[in-house]
Amino acid sequence: MSGHNVWTHKGTFLLAAVGSAVGLGNLWRFPYLIGENGGGAFILVYALTIFAVGIPILIAETMLGRTSRRSPIMGMRHLTRTHRTFRAWESIGWLGALSAFLILSFYSVIAGWAIHYIWLMFTGSLLEADAQAIGEGFTALLASPALMTLYHTLFIGCSGIIVGMGIHKGLESGLRIMMPALFVILLVVLGYSVVNGDIAAAAGFLFTFNVADLSIEGWLQAMGQSFFTLSLGMGAIMAYGAYMTSETSLTRTAIAIAFIDTAVAMVAGLAIFALVFGAGLDINQGPGLMFITLPLAFADMPMGALIGGAFFILVLGAAISSAISLIEPVAAYLVERFDMTRPQAVAVMVVAAWAMGLLTVVSFNSWAEGTIFHALFKRSAFELIELLTNVFMPLGGLMIALFAGWALTQTEVRKELDTSTAWFATWRFLVRFISPAAVAFVFLRTLPGVEGYWLPAAGAALFVGLFALGQRQLARRRQPIQQ
């Protein structure tokens, strides 16, 4: 890959990966999981699993991108050929691209709601509104396909423009402005929460060490969060890694990404729950916390319209930074494979994802229930697409770990990591055994009907099979090349 396709600044990959990792889930899901699963106990389990699962796979995926210097699909094709591995490993690239496409389609719809609330906040429409009025307003938004389609179009169009402008003028320039601005807004909202909310109650909810509240399900959620929060298995990290300079340390960068991603979620949790507790409101999981409870908290607070508007700009910016990472893997492939210009490739990806997103739009209203779709799949179109991504991402992450640990030539991996013997041995052990086993459980938990005693049994069977595949791969490489 030519020099113009490498980040201009070493720190850009860090910003890009953090931008991909920090999204809507950091702002509403992760803080709620902490509070509901033992606070500090959940954080401890999460820290252990992010070290054993998230960071090793993050290093592996970044390494695949940087080694190949290609898009995920073309990169995996290149690596399977140069390392004499099974062609089946190429499916890693396709799984990532498909996951990115599907996630973008529904992520754009949900993120578009933030545009609606920015408008409502800055116009003062929600000032002194009561819970019923705000709840009815959110319901009215979901009931309007036209309004949701408008916001969906604006959001995905804006994200596409950034990616279409190129690696340096678009991605790099956008991230170098956007990410520091988002951190500043987050700190402003935190400061506002300290003054006007109940920061002590929020800290108690998030950080009290309560082992009794940490169930087996909580452990599994921590394991899943350590994987999903870093945007692994959807091609984004591999695509960004292709532009990473060779001098940048993979290990230090991965640790920094995990730390910043977690810190943002903690700060966001403190800010959000301080406002919620300060207003005496009930904690609610999911979109209801973001789009009903928080607007209600802002409605009764001094300068609530201004700070509330700034908060939803934060939500929108975090979503855009994630969305551009979803566009990049497929757009980069179209440029390489079909010799498209970058704007053409981005337009194809964005238009296709926009059209797919219409299924999510109607899932909240005209296709909400009682349709043929429900009869066939027992769930809405949005729920089905979300289920598919929750299967494809961990499956891709599992294969990335096994490919990096077993299929790649380890002398070349050692050279790429450029680290101490002790850490290389630790990383290789984690990425060969611990990370795949953990992600196998995450993968199996997403499958309908795999629960109870079936979960460990199926996980063990899958892991033994994949371990055998790795051993076969090693044996294949030891064979002399046939002339």
Tab-separated table of C-alpha atoms in Angstrom:
chain	number	residue	atom	x	y	z
A	1	MET	CA	0.000	0.000	0.000
A	2	SER	CA	1.404	3.384	-0.938
A	3	GLY	CA	2.470	6.006	1.569
A	4	HIS	CA	-0.531	8.263	1.077
A	5	ASN	CA	-2.684	5.555	2.697
A	6	VAL	CA	-0.999	5.790	6.095
A	7	TRP	CA	-2.224	8.077	8.873
A	8	THR	CA	-0.303	11.364	8.887
A	9	HIS	CA	-0.014	11.347	12.694
A	10	LYS	CA	0.786	8.334	14.876
A	11	GLY	CA	-2.021	9.185	17.288
A	12	THR	CA	-4.723	9.160	14.612
A	13	PHE	CA	-5.247	5.410	14.817
A	14	LEU	CA	-5.840	5.789	18.555
A	15	LEU	CA	-8.438	8.502	17.916
A	16	ALA	CA	-10.039	6.463	15.135
A	17	ALA	CA	-10.263	3.275	17.196
A	18	VAL	CA	-11.563	5.141	20.247
A	19	GLY	CA	-14.094	6.880	17.995
A	20	SER	CA	-15.238	3.503	16.714
A	21	ALA	CA	-15.422	2.039	20.221
A	22	VAL	CA	-17.126	4.989	21.927
A	23	GLY	CA	-20.740	4.951	20.813
A	24	LEU	CA	-24.294	4.803	22.077
A	25	GLY	CA	-23.569	1.686	24.143
A	26	ASN	CA	-21.000	3.567	26.251
A	27	LEU	CA	-23.533	6.256	27.072
A	28	TRP	CA	-26.458	4.120	28.146
A	29	ARG	CA	-25.815	0.367	28.236
A	30	PHE	CA	-22.446	-0.025	29.962
A	31	PRO	CA	-23.154	2.269	32.945
A	32	TYR	CA	-26.481	0.511	33.517
A	33	LEU	CA	-24.814	-2.926	33.429
A	34	ILE	CA	-22.306	-1.769	36.045
A	35	GLY	CA	-24.980	-0.528	38.420
A	36	GLU	CA	-27.210	-3.569	38.053
A	37	ASN	CA	-24.439	-6.162	38.432
A	38	GLY	CA	-22.605	-5.293	41.614
A	39	GLY	CA	-20.916	-1.992	40.689
A	40	GLY	CA	-17.224	-2.379	41.459
A	41	ALA	CA	-17.506	-6.185	41.302
A	42	PHE	CA	-18.711	-5.956	37.695
A	43	ILE	CA	-15.940	-3.475	36.863
A	44	LEU	CA	-13.325	-5.888	38.270
A	45	VAL	CA	-14.661	-8.785	36.169
A	46	TYR	CA	-14.870	-6.490	33.148
A	47	ALA	CA	-11.254	-5.360	33.655
A	48	LEU	CA	-10.083	-8.983	33.821
A	49	THR	CA	-12.046	-9.980	30.717
A	50	ILE	CA	-10.942	-6.938	28.725
A	51	PHE	CA	-7.336	-7.916	29.482
A	52	ALA	CA	-7.885	-11.582	28.603
A	53	VAL	CA	-10.380	-11.153	25.736
A	54	GLY	CA	-10.698	-7.623	24.404
A	55	ILE	CA	-7.081	-6.425	24.260
A	56	PRO	CA	-5.570	-9.628	22.756
A	57	ILE	CA	-8.163	-9.693	19.934
A	58	LEU	CA	-7.821	-5.924	19.439
A	59	ILE	CA	-4.068	-6.393	18.971
A	60	ALA	CA	-4.689	-9.310	16.608
A	61	GLU	CA	-7.231	-7.470	14.448
A	62	THR	CA	-5.082	-4.343	14.218
A	63	MET	CA	-2.097	-6.494	13.295
A	64	LEU	CA	-4.016	-8.181	10.467
A	65	GLY	CA	-4.870	-4.801	9.008
A	66	ARG	CA	-1.368	-3.366	9.344
A	67	THR	CA	0.320	-6.511	7.994
A	68	SER	CA	-1.889	-6.742	4.924
A	69	ARG	CA	-2.201	-2.969	4.242
A	70	ARG	CA	-5.538	-3.705	2.578
A	71	SER	CA	-9.262	-3.617	3.296
A	72	PRO	CA	-10.489	-6.484	5.534
A	73	ILE	CA	-11.783	-8.612	2.650
A	74	MET	CA	-8.784	-8.150	0.357
A	75	GLY	CA	-6.437	-8.210	3.345
A	76	MET	CA	-7.597	-11.623	4.509
A	77	ARG	CA	-7.326	-12.934	0.944
A	78	HIS	CA	-3.731	-11.679	0.842
A	79	LEU	CA	-2.820	-13.130	4.245
A	80	THR	CA	-4.285	-16.582	3.565
A	81	ARG	CA	-2.194	-16.827	0.405
A	82	THR	CA	1.092	-15.472	1.771
A	83	HIS	CA	0.884	-17.603	4.955
A	84	ARG	CA	-0.269	-20.769	3.143
A	85	THR	CA	-3.465	-21.140	5.169
A	86	PHE	CA	-6.931	-22.460	4.436
A	87	ARG	CA	-8.995	-20.215	2.179
A	88	ALA	CA	-11.863	-20.546	4.668
A	89	TRP	CA	-10.095	-17.930	6.800
A	90	GLU	CA	-11.024	-15.360	4.133
A	91	SER	CA	-14.521	-15.432	5.610
A	92	ILE	CA	-13.172	-13.231	8.458
A	93	GLY	CA	-13.143	-10.287	6.070
A	94	TRP	CA	-16.599	-11.027	4.702
A	95	LEU	CA	-18.094	-11.489	8.184
A	96	GLY	CA	-16.658	-8.141	9.257
A	97	ALA	CA	-17.959	-6.324	6.184
A	98	LEU	CA	-21.421	-7.869	6.526
A	99	SER	CA	-21.557	-6.998	10.232
A	100	ALA	CA	-20.539	-3.401	9.509
A	101	PHE	CA	-23.220	-3.074	6.830
A	102	LEU	CA	-26.007	-4.487	8.993
A	103	ILE	CA	-25.031	-2.492	12.094
A	104	LEU	CA	-24.837	0.751	10.120
A	105	SER	CA	-28.340	0.193	8.773
A	106	PHE	CA	-30.037	0.216	12.207
A	107	TYR	CA	-27.442	2.276	14.082
A	108	SER	CA	-28.125	5.200	11.758
A	109	VAL	CA	-31.851	5.086	12.544
A	110	ILE	CA	-31.388	5.076	16.325
A	111	ALA	CA	-28.578	7.660	16.264
A	112	GLY	CA	-30.817	9.901	14.179
A	113	TRP	CA	-33.075	10.324	17.210
A	114	ALA	CA	-30.340	12.507	18.731
A	115	ILE	CA	-30.882	15.064	15.937
A	116	HIS	CA	-34.535	15.318	16.997
A	117	TYR	CA	-33.575	15.934	20.624
A	118	ILE	CA	-30.894	18.496	19.795
A	119	TRP	CA	-33.634	20.507	18.078
A	120	LEU	CA	-36.087	20.055	20.952
A	121	MET	CA	-33.489	21.062	23.535
A	122	PHE	CA	-32.158	24.180	21.859
A	123	THR	CA	-35.653	25.440	20.949
A	124	GLY	CA	-36.766	25.028	24.563
A	125	SER	CA	-39.635	22.733	23.584
A	126	LEU	CA	-39.049	20.471	26.577
A	127	LEU	CA	-38.658	23.136	29.259
A	128	GLU	CA	-40.846	22.330	32.267
A	129	ALA	CA	-42.390	19.396	30.388
A	130	ASP	CA	-43.684	16.558	32.552
A	131	ALA	CA	-42.991	12.840	32.224
A	132	GLN	CA	-46.192	12.190	30.300
A	133	ALA	CA	-45.465	14.890	27.715
A	134	ILE	CA	-41.886	13.716	27.127
A	135	GLY	CA	-42.956	10.077	26.954
A	136	GLU	CA	-45.692	10.892	24.463
A	137	GLY	CA	-43.218	12.910	22.403
A	138	PHE	CA	-40.850	9.942	22.163
A	139	THR	CA	-43.730	7.633	21.244
A	140	ALA	CA	-44.828	10.093	18.553
A	141	LEU	CA	-41.299	10.088	17.099
A	142	LEU	CA	-41.271	6.294	16.882
A	143	ALA	CA	-44.738	6.313	15.313
A	144	SER	CA	-43.635	8.587	12.461
A	145	PRO	CA	-41.831	6.737	9.623
A	146	ALA	CA	-41.378	10.013	7.726
A	147	LEU	CA	-39.636	11.780	10.617
A	148	MET	CA	-37.444	8.790	11.447
A	149	THR	CA	-36.497	8.401	7.778
A	150	LEU	CA	-35.543	12.084	7.608
A	151	TYR	CA	-33.192	11.798	10.607
A	152	HIS	CA	-31.854	8.467	9.346
A	153	THR	CA	-31.052	10.121	5.999
A	154	LEU	CA	-29.379	13.149	7.574
A	155	PHE	CA	-27.246	11.022	9.886
A	156	ILE	CA	-26.031	8.475	7.345
A	157	GLY	CA	-25.510	11.204	4.744
A	158	CYS	CA	-23.320	13.251	7.095
A	159	SER	CA	-21.286	10.156	8.027
A	160	GLY	CA	-20.866	9.265	4.356
A	161	ILE	CA	-19.616	12.747	3.455
A	162	ILE	CA	-16.841	12.498	6.068
A	163	VAL	CA	-15.647	9.108	4.775
A	164	GLY	CA	-16.073	10.147	1.136
A	165	MET	CA	-13.693	13.083	1.573
A	166	GLY	CA	-10.807	10.650	1.961
A	167	ILE	CA	-8.469	9.246	4.570
A	168	HIS	CA	-6.702	12.529	5.352
A	169	LYS	CA	-9.213	15.290	4.544
A	170	GLY	CA	-12.199	13.278	5.755
A	171	LEU	CA	-11.443	10.611	8.348
A	172	GLU	CA	-8.272	12.019	9.850
A	173	SER	CA	-9.301	15.691	9.924
A	174	GLY	CA	-12.795	14.842	11.167
A	175	LEU	CA	-11.575	12.626	13.986
A	176	ARG	CA	-8.877	15.060	15.129
A	177	ILE	CA	-11.560	17.736	15.570
A	178	MET	CA	-14.495	15.590	16.650
A	179	MET	CA	-12.983	13.385	19.352
A	180	PRO	CA	-11.336	16.114	21.497
A	181	ALA	CA	-14.536	18.187	21.173
A	182	LEU	CA	-16.605	15.249	22.420
A	183	PHE	CA	-14.329	14.750	25.429
A	184	VAL	CA	-14.663	18.437	26.308
A	185	ILE	CA	-18.478	18.297	26.048
A	186	LEU	CA	-18.519	15.173	28.237
A	187	LEU	CA	-16.480	16.935	30.929
A	188	VAL	CA	-18.784	19.982	30.756
A	189	VAL	CA	-21.841	17.746	31.234
A	190	LEU	CA	-20.066	15.982	34.140
A	191	GLY	CA	-19.309	19.342	35.786
A	192	TYR	CA	-22.932	20.372	35.347
A	193	SER	CA	-24.052	17.062	36.914
A	194	VAL	CA	-21.787	17.580	39.913
A	195	VAL	CA	-23.329	20.993	40.575
A	196	ASN	CA	-26.965	20.225	39.794
A	197	GLY	CA	-27.286	16.466	40.309
A	198	ASP	CA	-26.588	13.851	42.973
A	199	ILE	CA	-23.058	12.750	42.178
A	200	ALA	CA	-22.742	10.786	45.441
A	201	ALA	CA	-25.744	8.610	44.587
A	202	ALA	CA	-24.374	8.049	41.072
A	203	ALA	CA	-20.954	7.053	42.416
A	204	GLY	CA	-22.588	4.694	44.903
A	205	PHE	CA	-24.693	3.101	42.172
A	206	LEU	CA	-21.715	2.576	39.868
A	207	PHE	CA	-18.802	1.824	42.168
A	208	THR	CA	-20.097	0.153	45.349
A	209	PHE	CA	-18.424	-3.271	45.456
A	210	ASN	CA	-21.306	-5.703	45.828
A	211	VAL	CA	-20.393	-9.278	44.915
A	212	ALA	CA	-23.859	-10.565	45.865
A	213	ASP	CA	-25.384	-8.704	42.894
A	214	LEU	CA	-22.967	-10.233	40.393
A	215	SER	CA	-24.650	-13.348	38.996
A	216	ILE	CA	-23.378	-15.794	36.386
A	217	GLU	CA	-25.392	-13.777	33.879
A	218	GLY	CA	-23.491	-10.687	35.036
A	219	TRP	CA	-20.185	-12.446	34.368
A	220	LEU	CA	-21.342	-13.348	30.869
A	221	GLN	CA	-22.485	-9.759	30.267
A	222	ALA	CA	-19.086	-8.467	31.378
A	223	MET	CA	-17.450	-10.918	28.988
A	224	GLY	CA	-19.690	-9.817	26.134
A	225	GLN	CA	-19.182	-6.135	26.933
A	226	SER	CA	-15.390	-6.535	26.890
A	227	PHE	CA	-15.726	-7.787	23.319
A	228	PHE	CA	-18.505	-5.635	21.846
A	229	THR	CA	-17.345	-2.330	23.360
A	230	LEU	CA	-14.090	-2.333	21.349
A	231	SER	CA	-15.843	-2.731	17.965
A	232	LEU	CA	-14.127	-6.055	17.327
A	233	GLY	CA	-15.162	-8.442	14.570
A	234	MET	CA	-16.796	-5.887	12.262
A	235	GLY	CA	-13.814	-4.933	10.115
A	236	ALA	CA	-13.416	-1.379	11.424
A	237	ILE	CA	-10.281	-1.997	13.484
A	238	MET	CA	-8.716	-4.013	10.655
A	239	ALA	CA	-9.532	-1.260	8.141
A	240	TYR	CA	-8.077	1.444	10.384
A	241	GLY	CA	-5.069	-0.751	11.172
A	242	ALA	CA	-4.206	-0.826	7.455
A	243	TYR	CA	-3.423	2.905	7.707
A	244	MET	CA	-1.392	2.560	10.928
A	245	THR	CA	2.319	3.387	10.819
A	246	SER	CA	4.708	0.478	11.359
A	247	GLU	CA	6.498	2.285	14.213
A	248	THR	CA	3.400	2.507	16.423
A	249	SER	CA	3.240	-0.058	19.247
A	250	LEU	CA	0.280	-2.412	18.856
A	251	THR	CA	0.232	-3.340	22.548
A	252	ARG	CA	0.445	0.163	24.004
A	253	THR	CA	-2.145	1.445	21.553
A	254	ALA	CA	-4.580	-1.390	22.341
A	255	ILE	CA	-4.254	-0.817	26.090
A	256	ALA	CA	-4.797	2.930	25.605
A	257	ILE	CA	-7.921	2.300	23.507
A	258	ALA	CA	-9.402	-0.034	26.135
A	259	PHE	CA	-8.596	2.406	28.942
A	260	ILE	CA	-10.056	5.476	27.199
A	261	ASP	CA	-13.167	3.586	26.078
A	262	THR	CA	-13.802	2.407	29.647
A	263	ALA	CA	-13.045	5.836	31.145
A	264	VAL	CA	-15.528	7.517	28.796
A	265	ALA	CA	-18.214	5.035	29.821
A	266	MET	CA	-17.487	5.645	33.533
A	267	VAL	CA	-17.564	9.439	33.186
A	268	ALA	CA	-20.729	9.263	31.088
A	269	GLY	CA	-22.299	6.988	33.693
A	270	LEU	CA	-21.462	9.389	36.517
A	271	ALA	CA	-22.839	12.367	34.569
A	272	ILE	CA	-26.027	10.637	33.454
A	273	PHE	CA	-26.942	8.941	36.720
A	274	ALA	CA	-26.097	12.031	38.780
A	275	LEU	CA	-28.762	13.893	36.789
A	276	VAL	CA	-31.240	11.012	37.035
A	277	PHE	CA	-30.799	10.564	40.798
A	278	GLY	CA	-30.714	14.324	41.361
A	279	ALA	CA	-34.096	14.663	39.664
A	280	GLY	CA	-35.495	11.755	41.682
A	281	LEU	CA	-36.279	9.724	38.560
A	282	ASP	CA	-36.331	5.974	38.043
A	283	ILE	CA	-33.416	4.288	36.304
A	284	ASN	CA	-34.443	2.761	33.002
A	285	GLN	CA	-32.351	0.624	30.700
A	286	GLY	CA	-31.879	1.297	27.018
A	287	PRO	CA	-33.239	4.102	24.843
A	288	GLY	CA	-35.777	5.108	27.493
A	289	LEU	CA	-32.955	6.364	29.750
A	290	MET	CA	-31.483	8.475	26.965
A	291	PHE	CA	-34.609	9.822	25.300
A	292	ILE	CA	-37.191	10.017	28.093
A	293	THR	CA	-35.548	10.074	31.535
A	294	LEU	CA	-32.668	12.439	30.718
A	295	PRO	CA	-34.776	15.031	28.844
A	296	LEU	CA	-37.094	15.016	31.863
A	297	ALA	CA	-34.101	15.667	34.145
A	298	PHE	CA	-32.853	18.526	31.952
A	299	ALA	CA	-36.359	20.051	31.783
A	300	ASP	CA	-36.347	21.031	35.478
A	301	MET	CA	-32.731	22.112	35.838
A	302	PRO	CA	-31.094	25.538	35.408
A	303	MET	CA	-29.683	25.982	31.889
A	304	GLY	CA	-31.212	22.588	31.133
A	305	ALA	CA	-31.991	23.437	27.501
A	306	LEU	CA	-28.407	24.501	26.771
A	307	ILE	CA	-26.658	21.640	28.569
A	308	GLY	CA	-29.239	19.160	27.280
A	309	GLY	CA	-28.576	20.303	23.732
A	310	ALA	CA	-24.826	19.953	24.289
A	311	PHE	CA	-25.373	16.461	25.687
A	312	PHE	CA	-27.266	15.315	22.602
A	313	ILE	CA	-24.542	16.807	20.406
A	314	LEU	CA	-22.209	14.514	22.362
A	315	VAL	CA	-24.513	11.567	21.643
A	316	LEU	CA	-24.663	12.473	17.944
A	317	GLY	CA	-20.896	12.958	17.668
A	318	ALA	CA	-20.143	9.655	19.384
A	319	ALA	CA	-22.552	7.936	17.009
A	320	ILE	CA	-21.009	9.569	13.911
A	321	SER	CA	-17.484	8.557	14.983
A	322	SER	CA	-18.750	4.964	15.185
A	323	ALA	CA	-20.721	5.182	11.929
A	324	ILE	CA	-17.739	6.301	9.847
A	325	SER	CA	-15.830	3.253	11.094
A	326	LEU	CA	-18.703	1.084	9.844
A	327	ILE	CA	-18.626	2.634	6.366
A	328	GLU	CA	-14.853	2.376	5.898
A	329	PRO	CA	-14.357	-1.450	5.639
A	330	VAL	CA	-16.854	-1.890	2.790
A	331	ALA	CA	-15.928	1.356	1.034
A	332	ALA	CA	-12.217	0.439	1.111
A	333	TYR	CA	-13.038	-2.972	-0.401
A	334	LEU	CA	-15.070	-1.446	-3.233
A	335	VAL	CA	-12.203	0.934	-4.032
A	336	GLU	CA	-9.642	-1.895	-4.142
A	337	ARG	CA	-11.732	-4.575	-5.830
A	338	PHE	CA	-13.688	-2.584	-8.400
A	339	ASP	CA	-11.384	0.408	-8.865
A	340	MET	CA	-14.120	2.822	-7.789
A	341	THR	CA	-13.338	6.320	-6.605
A	342	ARG	CA	-13.758	6.768	-2.864
A	343	PRO	CA	-16.924	8.928	-3.240
A	344	GLN	CA	-18.463	6.283	-5.516
A	345	ALA	CA	-17.645	3.456	-3.099
A	346	VAL	CA	-19.009	5.374	-0.118
A	347	ALA	CA	-22.183	6.249	-2.048
A	348	VAL	CA	-22.811	2.559	-2.821
A	349	MET	CA	-22.317	1.535	0.824
A	350	VAL	CA	-24.369	4.403	2.242
A	351	VAL	CA	-27.306	4.054	-0.157
A	352	ALA	CA	-27.500	0.286	0.419
A	353	ALA	CA	-27.312	0.678	4.221
A	354	TRP	CA	-29.875	3.504	4.068
A	355	ALA	CA	-32.303	1.254	2.178
A	356	MET	CA	-31.733	-1.590	4.656
A	357	GLY	CA	-32.315	0.896	7.479
A	358	LEU	CA	-35.882	1.439	6.296
A	359	LEU	CA	-36.664	-2.018	7.698
A	360	THR	CA	-35.638	-0.737	11.124
A	361	VAL	CA	-37.706	2.431	10.654
A	362	VAL	CA	-40.918	0.484	10.012
A	363	SER	CA	-40.106	-1.987	12.814
A	364	PHE	CA	-41.099	0.724	15.314
A	365	ASN	CA	-44.446	1.573	13.675
A	366	SER	CA	-46.195	0.057	10.656
A	367	TRP	CA	-44.322	-3.268	10.969
A	368	ALA	CA	-44.259	-3.250	14.763
A	369	GLU	CA	-46.345	-6.399	15.093
A	370	GLY	CA	-48.851	-8.640	13.382
A	371	THR	CA	-46.976	-8.752	10.046
A	372	ILE	CA	-45.871	-11.686	7.906
A	373	PHE	CA	-42.327	-10.861	8.982
A	374	HIS	CA	-43.263	-11.458	12.628
A	375	ALA	CA	-45.034	-14.671	11.727
A	376	LEU	CA	-41.964	-15.998	9.903
A	377	PHE	CA	-39.168	-14.905	12.243
A	378	LYS	CA	-40.979	-14.415	15.593
A	379	ARG	CA	-39.381	-10.962	15.895
A	380	SER	CA	-39.315	-7.585	14.178
A	381	ALA	CA	-36.984	-6.789	11.279
A	382	PHE	CA	-34.852	-4.643	13.604
A	383	GLU	CA	-34.590	-7.448	16.160
A	384	LEU	CA	-33.628	-9.940	13.443
A	385	ILE	CA	-30.897	-7.675	12.023
A	386	GLU	CA	-29.591	-7.028	15.534
A	387	LEU	CA	-29.546	-10.782	16.236
A	388	LEU	CA	-27.565	-11.447	13.059
A	389	THR	CA	-24.927	-8.869	14.001
A	390	ASN	CA	-24.716	-10.292	17.530
A	391	VAL	CA	-23.897	-13.643	15.897
A	392	PHE	CA	-21.562	-12.448	13.132
A	393	MET	CA	-19.390	-10.147	15.281
A	394	PRO	CA	-18.316	-12.697	17.934
A	395	LEU	CA	-17.948	-15.383	15.262
A	396	GLY	CA	-15.619	-13.048	13.367
A	397	GLY	CA	-13.737	-12.163	16.557
A	398	LEU	CA	-13.356	-15.846	17.411
A	399	MET	CA	-11.881	-16.553	13.982
A	400	ILE	CA	-9.562	-13.521	14.210
A	401	ALA	CA	-8.123	-14.838	17.492
A	402	LEU	CA	-7.602	-18.334	16.106
A	403	PHE	CA	-6.168	-17.063	12.822
A	404	ALA	CA	-3.653	-14.795	14.570
A	405	GLY	CA	-2.787	-17.440	17.165
A	406	TRP	CA	-2.609	-20.552	15.012
A	407	ALA	CA	-2.592	-19.784	11.293
A	408	LEU	CA	-0.146	-16.889	10.966
A	409	THR	CA	3.581	-17.594	10.910
A	410	GLN	CA	4.582	-16.873	14.502
A	411	THR	CA	8.015	-15.478	13.642
A	412	GLU	CA	6.323	-12.803	11.548
A	413	VAL	CA	3.761	-12.152	14.279
A	414	ARG	CA	6.589	-11.725	16.806
A	415	LYS	CA	8.270	-9.255	14.461
A	416	GLU	CA	5.021	-7.292	13.977
A	417	LEU	CA	4.294	-7.082	17.710
A	418	ASP	CA	7.885	-6.010	18.466
A	419	THR	CA	7.563	-6.653	22.197
A	420	SER	CA	9.184	-8.539	25.062
A	421	THR	CA	9.398	-12.318	25.076
A	422	ALA	CA	7.238	-12.522	28.220
A	423	TRP	CA	4.397	-10.399	26.791
A	424	PHE	CA	4.521	-12.165	23.427
A	425	ALA	CA	4.174	-15.538	25.175
A	426	THR	CA	1.307	-14.172	27.302
A	427	TRP	CA	-0.478	-12.663	24.298
A	428	ARG	CA	-0.097	-15.843	22.253
A	429	PHE	CA	-1.488	-17.976	25.085
A	430	LEU	CA	-4.451	-15.621	25.533
A	431	VAL	CA	-5.221	-15.320	21.826
A	432	ARG	CA	-4.888	-19.073	21.248
A	433	PHE	CA	-6.866	-20.353	24.222
A	434	ILE	CA	-8.510	-17.879	26.604
A	435	SER	CA	-9.902	-15.312	24.138
A	436	PRO	CA	-11.426	-17.891	21.745
A	437	ALA	CA	-13.023	-19.810	24.620
A	438	ALA	CA	-14.566	-16.635	26.061
A	439	VAL	CA	-15.799	-15.343	22.704
A	440	ALA	CA	-17.226	-18.798	21.948
A	441	PHE	CA	-19.491	-18.367	24.979
A	442	VAL	CA	-20.451	-14.864	23.830
A	443	PHE	CA	-21.249	-16.276	20.392
A	444	LEU	CA	-23.286	-19.180	21.731
A	445	ARG	CA	-25.284	-16.960	24.108
A	446	THR	CA	-26.617	-15.051	21.097
A	447	LEU	CA	-28.031	-18.184	19.477
A	448	PRO	CA	-31.727	-18.846	20.190
A	449	GLY	CA	-32.276	-21.971	22.283
A	450	VAL	CA	-28.657	-22.338	23.473
A	451	GLU	CA	-28.927	-21.913	27.221
A	452	GLY	CA	-28.728	-23.765	30.520
A	453	TYR	CA	-26.544	-26.882	30.404
A	454	TRP	CA	-26.335	-26.678	26.638
A	455	LEU	CA	-24.196	-23.537	26.790
A	456	PRO	CA	-21.014	-24.974	28.381
A	457	ALA	CA	-21.405	-28.244	26.465
A	458	ALA	CA	-21.782	-26.497	23.108
A	459	GLY	CA	-18.953	-24.093	23.986
A	460	ALA	CA	-16.598	-26.942	24.842
A	461	ALA	CA	-17.485	-28.814	21.641
A	462	LEU	CA	-16.963	-25.733	19.488
A	463	PHE	CA	-13.651	-24.926	21.145
A	464	VAL	CA	-12.313	-28.491	20.743
A	465	GLY	CA	-13.261	-28.410	17.069
A	466	LEU	CA	-11.561	-25.074	16.469
A	467	PHE	CA	-8.487	-26.187	18.420
A	468	ALA	CA	-8.254	-29.240	16.153
A	469	LEU	CA	-8.510	-26.921	13.145
A	470	GLY	CA	-5.594	-24.895	14.506
A	471	GLN	CA	-3.467	-27.988	14.989
A	472	ARG	CA	-4.274	-29.117	11.453
A	473	GLN	CA	-3.235	-25.687	10.212
A	474	LEU	CA	0.145	-26.002	11.922
A	475	ALA	CA	0.645	-29.449	10.379
A	476	ARG	CA	-0.260	-28.075	6.936
A	477	ARG	CA	2.395	-25.357	7.165
A	478	ARG	CA	5.101	-27.865	8.120
A	479	GLN	CA	4.563	-29.717	4.810
A	480	PRO	CA	7.046	-28.840	2.053
A	481	ILE	CA	5.758	-26.670	-0.767
A	482	GLN	CA	4.822	-28.768	-3.790
A	483	GLN	CA	6.685	-27.668	-6.879
